[in-house]
């Protein structure tokens, strides 16, 4: 895929995307999170890139939302969807859904939405989704306990490039290898020529190590799984709760992850844990054993009366002997017992097997001394032995676990991606359920909405009265103030936007025209100055004269015009729209005047006022066809005329 061919993707962004493992696949999957992991690409930018790619793929010119109010309706519809997403990924992924004029894109999304609406949303899956996030790149690892060795310059360069995480050393002979083995727990030799060389330490001749990175540096795959362990295990829970096909054995994957610690180390191996504890506790155990021996020897000395003849004392002094000689002569058994207890204490504290216990016992010498002292050289050798065994055991466990997990990386990536996509499906399913949605039909010149209820209103959705409204061509919508004219336009716009997004709409039934543009002009407070009025007329000229089919919704255009000119201008606009393939609804308090000024028989629909009860207006929210609604002032005058027999009210009522 030519990334720079995507509209809006320049050379710099394309270069950042190429650093990803599979940028073309991410764009094809509409994977906003994957694109956002590229350097300098925000989630919002990633969503725009995906939208551009979708438009390019479906040959969609865009421009469906041609006015600010139309864009506001889309933003509010998108917000309702995003509120029902659990993950940040889901919120951004939903931004790739937009109102389109391309039938192929609309059908593609309709298929996705239909599958989503068939899903049963479970609370357990929603709870698990809270911990699912896109997979992250782990921080680079550094390996200090192992090194690579070679005598060949080209091999050295190749190893440096392949394994920047670990040291690569140049060796000439067995002496160099022996020196490395003293500094590293494991030396991996890349040259077959060193096979059979006898060197103390863990030295392995593995010419194919460069081609087997998982075995050479198991920390790589382990770091990936450790960094993403929470998200992966949450995705496992999502698949179980939602009964999704995981494409891998979830129990085995979960068990493997349970052996991995947050820092990428392996847990759950008893022998490794013993060695780790032994290394960590060595100094403390030696000190404790030393104290045990000295305490016991001190008690033995206190409990024993030692008598030395004068000639013996003189002989000891002449030889320069001290307490050590006295112990050897007078308390040999007590000293042996004290040292034996120290040795047993050290072995037991470190839980050493027989082969290590022999070295540990030599930490306290047989020759009597007071106080009893450790042999530091022996302790050092014991420490080196334990550290080497620990590191070799850890490396072995890492290699085994890394080999198991590395084979599952692709399946795990799909597992997490599928869980994140489920969040998008769930958001659509919850939107459809919360607002009693249905999939709309597309076609015809006008629209027809049955039992539509707008979720954009501030009142609880359950309290919203359903609206039935249909228009074929152009129409005027009349009605009293606060009767629901604007909310009806909002409902028509919302249903149209959602239908062109390929999503369900909040209605019992709906049909919308297959239009190329939604032009919704909201009500403006105050009269426009001459320049602004001229600009508005230019906008309507472009709408009326364009060849593309449109849905034009206008709310009280007369509010920005001079009263005397309003009806004539609106009539002229309607005449132009009536001669096109467009559909239009103009809300106006001057519906009667506009009808008189229009050169054709324009339809006038009305939201009927049922009367005033306790000062509150009661209306039928569904517009009645071919009905010029009465105004609020007329209702008030009628109410007063009925309550008071003054001729004044009757005269006013006759004016209507």
XYZ file of C-alpha atoms in Angstrom:
656
model
C 0.000 0.000 0.000
C 1.252 3.453 -0.932
C 0.718 5.267 2.356
C 1.255 8.691 0.849
C -1.574 7.993 -1.600
C -4.019 8.202 1.305
C -5.458 11.734 1.362
C -3.982 13.716 4.224
C -0.956 11.439 4.778
C 2.263 13.284 4.023
C 5.835 12.042 3.790
C 6.548 12.548 7.506
C 3.449 10.691 8.668
C 4.017 7.928 6.131
C 7.577 7.457 7.404
C 6.287 7.144 10.981
C 3.674 4.598 9.920
C 6.260 2.491 8.082
C 7.997 1.868 11.406
C 4.963 -0.180 12.448
C 4.972 -3.926 11.999
C 2.078 -3.930 9.507
C 0.797 -0.405 8.742
C -1.172 -1.497 5.685
C -2.908 -4.222 7.675
C -3.712 -1.784 10.477
C -5.307 0.630 8.007
C -7.227 -2.183 6.336
C -8.507 -3.366 9.750
C -9.342 0.235 10.680
C -7.142 -0.308 13.745
C -6.856 3.189 15.190
C -4.801 2.034 18.193
C -2.127 0.386 16.050
C -1.706 3.524 13.947
C -1.636 5.708 17.059
C 1.372 3.730 18.324
C 3.445 5.287 15.532
C 5.694 8.141 16.592
C 3.952 11.505 16.419
C 0.544 10.066 15.471
C -2.203 10.866 17.976
C -5.370 8.787 18.297
C -7.375 11.583 16.701
C -4.932 11.750 13.817
C -5.063 7.961 13.461
C -8.863 8.075 13.251
C -8.645 10.710 10.510
C -6.148 8.569 8.585
C -8.493 5.582 8.765
C -11.448 7.693 7.636
C -9.416 8.986 4.696
C -8.425 5.447 3.759
C -12.049 4.311 3.952
C -13.163 7.171 1.712
C -10.387 6.367 -0.730
C -11.305 2.676 -0.763
C -14.982 3.382 -1.426
C -14.421 6.342 -3.759
C -16.356 8.509 -1.308
C -15.985 12.244 -2.036
C -17.144 13.302 1.437
C -18.932 16.573 2.100
C -22.160 14.980 3.316
C -22.405 17.310 6.316
C -22.521 20.693 4.624
C -23.530 22.977 7.513
C -22.452 23.577 11.088
C -25.743 22.283 12.488
C -25.474 19.092 10.440
C -21.990 18.539 11.863
C -23.297 19.194 15.382
C -25.939 16.496 14.920
C -23.219 14.047 13.811
C -21.018 14.990 16.781
C -23.880 14.403 19.195
C -24.751 11.072 17.575
C -21.111 10.017 17.796
C -20.989 11.080 21.449
C -24.000 8.877 22.239
C -22.176 5.927 20.705
C -18.884 6.714 22.432
C -20.588 6.960 25.819
C -21.415 3.291 25.436
C -17.853 2.190 24.719
C -15.847 0.811 27.628
C -12.330 1.190 26.249
C -10.508 4.246 24.979
C -9.849 2.228 21.829
C -13.589 1.764 21.316
C -14.188 5.507 21.586
C -11.567 6.303 18.949
C -12.553 3.419 16.688
C -16.122 4.735 16.607
C -14.764 7.956 15.117
C -14.103 6.008 11.925
C -17.873 5.727 11.440
C -19.108 8.722 9.472
C -22.078 9.581 7.216
C -21.198 8.536 3.684
C -22.692 8.825 0.235
C -20.953 5.664 -1.000
C -23.410 2.721 -1.055
C -20.565 0.226 -0.586
C -19.380 1.936 2.611
C -22.906 2.240 3.992
C -23.569 -1.429 3.295
C -20.251 -2.417 4.846
C -21.141 -0.621 8.061
C -24.738 -1.881 8.019
C -23.434 -5.450 7.958
C -21.145 -4.683 10.911
C -23.957 -2.976 12.830
C -26.434 -5.781 12.108
C -24.027 -8.339 13.553
C -23.500 -6.081 16.552
C -27.229 -5.764 17.207
C -27.520 -9.563 17.261
C -25.009 -9.803 20.108
C -26.093 -10.430 23.663
C -24.257 -7.927 25.840
C -23.174 -9.534 29.111
C -22.174 -7.649 32.250
C -19.222 -9.997 32.796
C -17.864 -9.146 29.356
C -18.338 -5.420 29.966
C -16.497 -5.694 33.277
C -13.631 -7.582 31.624
C -13.429 -5.032 28.799
C -12.504 -2.338 31.324
C -8.983 -3.816 31.554
C -8.467 -4.444 27.838
C -6.190 -2.015 26.047
C -4.231 -2.081 22.797
C -0.999 -4.035 22.991
C 2.032 -1.899 23.803
C 5.609 -2.165 22.714
C 7.763 -3.212 25.670
C 10.750 -1.171 26.696
C 14.025 -2.526 25.403
C 15.572 -5.199 27.596
C 19.192 -5.518 28.692
C 20.774 -8.934 29.239
C 23.753 -8.949 31.587
C 24.110 -12.594 32.635
C 24.878 -13.928 29.144
C 27.080 -12.953 26.226
C 27.764 -14.035 22.683
C 31.277 -14.891 21.559
C 32.869 -15.286 18.129
C 36.234 -15.137 16.444
C 34.781 -14.050 13.088
C 34.398 -10.356 12.199
C 31.320 -10.764 9.995
C 29.620 -12.943 12.580
C 30.444 -10.345 15.219
C 28.796 -7.579 13.167
C 25.736 -9.720 12.433
C 25.346 -10.615 16.107
C 25.638 -6.969 17.180
C 22.874 -6.032 14.751
C 20.658 -8.959 15.709
C 21.080 -8.685 19.487
C 21.671 -5.120 20.675
C 20.342 -6.169 24.086
C 23.390 -8.243 25.023
C 27.168 -8.093 24.850
C 28.988 -9.648 21.889
C 32.649 -10.466 22.548
C 35.578 -11.357 20.286
C 37.578 -14.431 21.332
C 40.658 -16.029 19.845
C 41.100 -19.206 21.868
C 39.968 -21.305 24.823
C 41.758 -18.958 27.237
C 39.525 -16.072 26.108
C 36.479 -18.285 26.551
C 37.551 -19.249 30.055
C 37.950 -15.577 30.938
C 34.427 -14.805 29.669
C 32.999 -17.790 31.538
C 34.278 -16.312 34.788
C 32.315 -13.093 34.160
C 29.075 -14.472 32.691
C 26.816 -17.253 33.847
C 26.420 -18.387 30.237
C 28.600 -17.862 27.161
C 27.060 -18.675 23.769
C 29.770 -19.339 21.180
C 28.736 -18.744 17.577
C 31.653 -20.587 15.917
C 31.540 -24.318 15.199
C 35.348 -24.357 15.489
C 35.080 -24.123 19.286
C 33.070 -27.340 19.556
C 34.687 -29.728 22.017
C 36.693 -27.052 23.849
C 36.754 -27.916 27.566
C 36.213 -24.770 29.633
C 34.873 -24.436 33.175
C 31.456 -22.789 33.333
C 28.354 -22.789 31.149
C 29.859 -22.399 27.673
C 27.661 -23.462 24.755
C 28.630 -23.701 21.123
C 25.502 -22.718 19.155
C 26.280 -21.597 15.590
C 22.559 -21.131 14.855
C 21.886 -18.806 17.776
C 21.507 -15.759 15.511
C 18.682 -17.504 13.681
C 16.891 -18.419 16.907
C 16.329 -15.136 18.774
C 13.695 -16.595 21.091
C 16.162 -19.102 22.536
C 19.054 -16.639 22.551
C 17.175 -13.748 24.118
C 13.944 -15.125 25.584
C 13.583 -11.797 27.382
C 12.238 -10.289 24.146
C 8.954 -12.222 23.883
C 8.667 -12.360 27.665
C 8.902 -8.552 27.848
C 6.076 -8.261 25.318
C 3.807 -10.590 27.264
C 4.784 -9.124 30.643
C 4.060 -5.576 29.454
C 0.674 -6.605 28.076
C -0.224 -9.303 30.582
C -3.147 -7.410 32.147
C -4.694 -6.602 28.765
C -4.197 -10.171 27.498
C -5.735 -11.789 30.564
C -8.641 -9.340 30.380
C -9.115 -10.287 26.721
C -9.176 -13.936 27.784
C -11.949 -13.114 30.267
C -13.846 -11.222 27.559
C -13.739 -14.203 25.216
C -14.956 -16.510 27.945
C -17.763 -14.195 29.041
C -18.900 -13.396 25.496
C -18.399 -16.956 24.242
C -16.160 -15.828 21.376
C -14.015 -18.187 19.323
C -10.504 -17.417 20.610
C -8.495 -19.237 17.965
C -6.167 -20.525 20.685
C -6.334 -22.522 23.911
C -7.291 -19.954 26.548
C -6.474 -22.214 29.486
C -2.961 -22.906 28.220
C -2.347 -19.229 27.481
C -3.651 -18.184 30.884
C -1.504 -20.800 32.601
C 1.589 -19.611 30.731
C 0.897 -15.998 31.694
C 0.522 -17.022 35.344
C 4.191 -18.092 35.260
C 5.280 -14.611 34.179
C 5.992 -11.750 36.555
C 5.524 -8.063 35.790
C 9.240 -7.601 35.151
C 9.416 -10.466 32.667
C 10.910 -12.973 35.091
C 9.554 -16.497 35.503
C 7.670 -17.425 38.665
C 6.201 -20.650 39.942
C 9.346 -22.789 39.678
C 10.267 -24.155 43.108
C 13.901 -24.817 42.285
C 14.431 -21.347 40.860
C 12.732 -19.831 43.893
C 15.046 -21.847 46.172
C 18.133 -20.619 44.365
C 16.928 -17.014 44.357
C 16.243 -17.169 48.084
C 19.602 -18.808 48.757
C 21.494 -16.033 46.950
C 19.460 -13.330 48.659
C 19.741 -14.878 52.120
C 23.355 -16.029 51.959
C 24.953 -13.207 53.971
C 22.270 -13.262 56.640
C 22.416 -17.060 56.907
C 26.204 -17.042 57.310
C 26.003 -14.392 60.035
C 23.302 -16.362 61.849
C 25.313 -19.587 61.647
C 28.369 -17.752 62.938
C 26.411 -16.413 65.910
C 25.000 -19.854 66.671
C 28.494 -21.349 66.842
C 29.908 -18.575 69.015
C 26.948 -18.591 71.405
C 27.249 -22.327 71.877
C 31.025 -22.179 72.343
C 30.706 -19.318 74.804
C 28.202 -21.288 76.883
C 30.521 -24.323 76.851
C 33.441 -22.238 78.067
C 31.393 -20.723 80.863
C 30.221 -24.137 82.003
C 33.673 -25.659 82.095
C 36.449 -25.225 84.752
C 39.771 -25.436 83.009
C 42.881 -26.153 85.117
C 46.324 -25.645 83.616
C 49.528 -26.782 85.403
C 52.188 -24.123 85.721
C 54.653 -25.987 83.516
C 51.922 -26.372 80.844
C 51.001 -22.710 80.991
C 54.717 -21.759 80.706
C 55.084 -24.079 77.719
C 52.025 -22.559 75.973
C 53.283 -19.026 76.605
C 56.764 -19.887 75.344
C 55.196 -21.180 72.109
C 53.104 -18.022 71.768
C 49.900 -20.027 71.932
C 46.584 -18.386 72.714
C 42.961 -19.288 73.214
C 42.852 -21.326 69.986
C 45.395 -23.771 71.409
C 43.525 -23.908 74.689
C 40.329 -24.766 72.830
C 42.100 -27.468 70.870
C 43.510 -28.942 74.043
C 40.731 -28.508 76.548
C 37.440 -28.197 74.534
C 37.880 -30.016 71.227
C 34.532 -31.766 71.379
C 32.652 -28.609 72.329
C 34.261 -26.693 69.436
C 33.428 -29.463 66.969
C 29.821 -29.432 68.150
C 29.561 -25.648 67.813
C 30.976 -25.666 64.277
C 28.761 -28.589 63.310
C 25.703 -26.677 64.488
C 26.821 -23.631 62.491
C 27.207 -25.737 59.374
C 23.780 -27.357 59.824
C 22.212 -23.936 60.427
C 23.689 -22.584 57.185
C 22.666 -25.609 55.128
C 19.141 -25.629 56.551
C 18.676 -21.868 56.178
C 19.621 -21.983 52.495
C 17.832 -25.301 51.871
C 20.928 -26.691 50.159
C 21.006 -30.132 48.497
C 23.936 -32.479 49.265
C 26.197 -31.282 46.436
C 25.935 -27.662 47.580
C 25.895 -28.552 51.280
C 29.432 -29.973 51.062
C 30.797 -26.605 49.904
C 28.731 -24.726 52.468
C 30.048 -26.854 55.337
C 33.588 -25.809 54.460
C 32.605 -22.216 55.201
C 33.484 -22.922 58.870
C 36.970 -24.504 59.229
C 37.861 -27.477 61.486
C 40.789 -25.680 63.156
C 39.579 -24.185 66.474
C 39.267 -20.414 66.685
C 37.479 -18.067 68.999
C 35.368 -16.413 68.005
C 34.350 -18.837 65.263
C 34.858 -17.142 61.894
C 33.706 -17.891 58.377
C 36.039 -18.715 55.523
C 35.381 -15.780 53.170
C 36.939 -17.527 50.188
C 34.601 -20.486 50.598
C 31.601 -18.190 51.028
C 32.598 -16.384 47.831
C 32.808 -19.663 45.942
C 29.447 -20.722 47.343
C 27.919 -17.429 46.241
C 29.344 -17.795 42.726
C 27.999 -21.326 42.515
C 24.515 -20.326 43.675
C 24.383 -17.296 41.366
C 25.512 -19.363 38.391
C 22.931 -22.053 39.126
C 20.225 -19.431 39.636
C 21.011 -17.679 36.366
C 21.220 -20.923 34.425
C 17.944 -22.110 35.916
C 16.293 -18.758 35.194
C 17.587 -18.764 31.629
C 16.305 -22.308 31.110
C 12.886 -21.391 32.467
C 12.809 -18.250 30.341
C 13.711 -20.167 27.204
C 10.993 -22.737 27.821
C 8.311 -20.152 28.612
C 9.418 -17.835 25.808
C 9.234 -20.680 23.294
C 5.688 -21.452 24.458
C 4.514 -17.833 24.393
C 6.329 -16.735 21.235
C 4.350 -19.248 19.212
C 1.175 -17.675 20.613
C 2.024 -14.045 19.899
C 0.070 -13.776 16.665
C -2.942 -15.543 18.157
C -2.699 -13.346 21.252
C -2.607 -10.209 19.130
C -5.787 -11.335 17.395
C -7.308 -12.184 20.773
C -6.824 -8.666 22.129
C -7.833 -7.054 18.854
C -11.034 -9.105 18.793
C -11.874 -8.074 22.355
C -11.377 -4.416 21.464
C -13.566 -4.781 18.386
C -16.199 -6.411 20.573
C -16.291 -3.185 22.563
C -17.195 -1.339 19.352
C -19.906 -3.884 18.572
C -21.210 -3.685 22.121
C -21.370 0.129 21.917
C -23.566 -0.126 18.826
C -25.666 -2.892 20.369
C -26.173 -0.880 23.567
C -27.021 2.243 21.556
C -29.609 0.281 19.590
C -31.088 -1.254 22.741
C -31.125 1.955 24.780
C -32.972 3.894 22.072
C -35.153 1.106 20.623
C -33.447 1.378 17.257
C -34.115 -0.291 13.951
C -32.168 -0.488 10.713
C -33.577 2.072 8.258
C -34.358 1.736 4.575
C -32.731 4.001 2.023
C -34.282 5.283 -1.175
C -36.866 7.626 -2.617
C -36.927 11.405 -2.659
C -38.330 12.030 0.798
C -38.233 10.466 4.254
C -40.699 8.607 6.447
C -40.220 8.121 10.178
C -42.562 6.024 12.272
C -42.450 6.123 16.061
C -39.252 8.132 16.119
C -37.932 9.436 19.426
C -34.993 11.786 19.710
C -32.261 10.908 22.223
C -30.934 14.457 21.821
C -33.581 15.897 24.122
C -32.710 16.686 27.721
C -35.637 14.750 29.186
C -35.304 11.021 29.952
C -35.632 8.969 26.801
C -38.527 6.962 28.244
C -40.520 10.206 28.566
C -39.976 11.304 24.958
C -43.165 11.152 22.899
C -42.859 9.218 19.623
C -43.190 11.166 16.384
C -44.518 10.047 13.017
C -43.514 12.273 10.141
C -43.065 11.842 6.404
C -42.250 14.303 3.637
C -42.045 13.638 -0.083
C -40.528 16.662 -1.795
C -40.686 19.995 0.022
C -42.878 21.051 2.937
C -43.479 23.793 5.439
C -43.761 22.792 9.081
C -45.903 25.030 11.264
C -46.726 24.893 14.934
C -46.893 26.726 18.213
C -43.838 27.826 20.144
C -42.335 24.983 22.199
C -44.479 22.553 20.243
C -41.529 20.464 19.058
C -40.766 21.829 15.576
C -36.997 22.118 16.183
C -36.804 18.756 17.920
C -38.634 17.247 14.929
C -35.995 18.673 12.575
C -33.297 17.340 14.886
C -34.917 13.898 14.779
C -35.069 13.940 10.972
C -31.424 15.051 10.786
C -30.296 12.449 13.328
C -32.087 9.609 11.554
C -30.611 10.745 8.234
C -27.082 10.981 9.632
C -27.229 7.580 11.343
C -28.715 5.941 8.251
C -25.869 7.263 6.097
C -23.401 6.015 8.705
C -24.910 2.561 8.205
C -26.157 2.482 11.804
C -29.557 1.819 13.397
C -31.885 4.750 14.052
C -34.127 5.571 17.052
C -37.482 4.754 15.482
C -39.907 1.899 15.010
C -39.464 2.271 11.253
C -37.618 4.674 9.000
C -36.849 5.383 5.376
C -34.434 8.089 4.319
C -33.540 9.364 0.854
C -30.207 8.369 -0.653
C -28.840 11.907 -0.651
C -25.388 13.343 -1.152
C -25.693 16.246 1.242
C -27.446 17.204 4.470
C -27.917 20.959 4.776
C -29.403 21.818 8.155
C -29.694 25.528 8.963
C -30.433 26.131 12.615
C -32.414 29.026 13.964
C -30.408 32.240 14.339
C -31.293 34.932 16.823
C -31.522 38.473 15.448
C -31.643 39.999 11.992
C -28.550 39.650 9.827
C -26.737 42.686 8.504
C -26.560 43.221 4.748
C -23.254 41.380 4.284
C -24.281 38.343 6.315
C -27.667 38.242 4.604
C -25.965 38.271 1.215
C -23.735 35.367 2.316
C -26.788 33.399 3.496
C -28.500 33.891 0.148
C -25.367 32.637 -1.626
C -25.468 29.501 0.534
C -29.070 28.837 -0.419
C -28.321 29.541 -4.080
C -25.634 26.840 -4.002
C -28.039 24.427 -2.308
C -30.939 25.145 -4.672
C -28.976 25.115 -7.942
C -26.691 22.140 -7.268
C -27.417 18.923 -9.126
C -26.787 16.632 -6.138
C -29.778 15.289 -4.222
C -29.984 16.917 -0.791
C -32.040 16.988 2.350
C -32.523 20.617 3.360
C -33.755 21.407 6.854
C -34.265 25.054 7.809
C -35.452 26.329 11.171
C -37.254 29.693 11.073
C -35.325 31.431 8.332
C -37.576 34.428 8.873
C -35.804 35.101 12.173
C -32.826 36.517 10.246
C -34.813 38.366 7.565
C -36.778 41.550 7.525
C -40.441 40.693 8.221
C -41.742 42.049 4.922
C -39.340 40.063 2.781
C -39.318 36.767 4.681
C -42.273 35.035 3.070
C -41.258 35.989 -0.478
C -37.632 34.857 -0.045
C -38.618 31.553 1.562
C -41.157 30.986 -1.208
C -38.501 31.540 -3.862
C -36.115 29.073 -2.214
C -38.856 26.443 -1.962
C -39.722 26.868 -5.649
C -36.120 26.155 -6.625
C -35.870 23.115 -4.333
C -39.194 21.739 -5.582
C -37.826 21.591 -9.113
C -34.828 19.482 -8.021
C -34.359 15.976 -6.619
C -33.933 17.401 -3.137
C -36.203 17.041 -0.143
C -36.757 19.984 2.177
C -38.568 20.953 5.372
C -38.767 24.612 6.375
C -40.009 25.398 9.862
C -41.814 28.754 9.776
C -44.289 30.807 11.741
C -45.163 32.417 8.395
C -46.334 29.185 6.772
C -49.590 30.758 5.638
C -47.876 33.776 4.110
C -45.239 31.603 2.449
C -47.921 29.361 0.962
C -49.664 32.422 -0.504
C -46.362 33.644 -2.031
C -45.329 30.298 -3.511
C -46.020 29.607 -7.173
C -46.904 25.950 -6.554
C -49.116 24.127 -4.102
C -46.615 23.698 -1.277
C -47.442 21.243 1.480
C -47.986 22.786 4.902
C -47.792 20.388 7.845
C -48.639 21.330 11.373
C -47.846 20.279 14.915
C -51.303 20.600 16.398
C -51.929 22.336 19.674
C -54.517 20.503 21.735
C -55.012 23.388 24.126
C -53.783 24.871 27.361
C -54.085 23.017 30.646
C -53.080 24.776 33.846
C -50.987 27.168 31.809
C -49.134 24.355 29.992
C -49.343 23.783 26.272
C -50.589 20.369 25.183
C -49.640 19.310 21.650
C -49.662 16.317 19.339
C -45.944 15.954 18.552
C -46.526 14.165 15.239
C -47.046 16.738 12.465
C -50.387 16.490 10.728
C -50.287 16.536 6.951
C -51.827 19.505 5.137
C -52.585 21.284 8.366
C -51.686 24.885 9.171
C -51.146 24.846 12.923
C -52.570 27.566 15.094
C -50.191 29.877 16.893
C -49.736 30.181 20.631
C -51.232 33.710 20.695
C -54.379 32.387 19.011
C -54.737 29.700 21.657
C -54.320 32.200 24.456
C -56.893 34.581 22.933
C -59.289 31.669 22.436
C -58.833 30.630 26.059
C -59.508 34.174 27.288
C -62.564 34.533 25.027
C -63.990 31.358 26.495
C -63.417 32.496 30.063
C -64.480 36.128 29.687
C -67.388 37.478 27.621
C -65.695 40.771 26.836
C -66.123 41.753 23.200
C -62.423 42.659 23.030
C -61.337 39.035 23.055
C -63.918 38.069 20.450
C -62.718 40.836 18.148
C -59.128 39.639 18.483
C -60.135 36.056 17.871
C -61.887 37.048 14.644
C -58.585 38.408 13.348
C -57.196 34.865 13.279
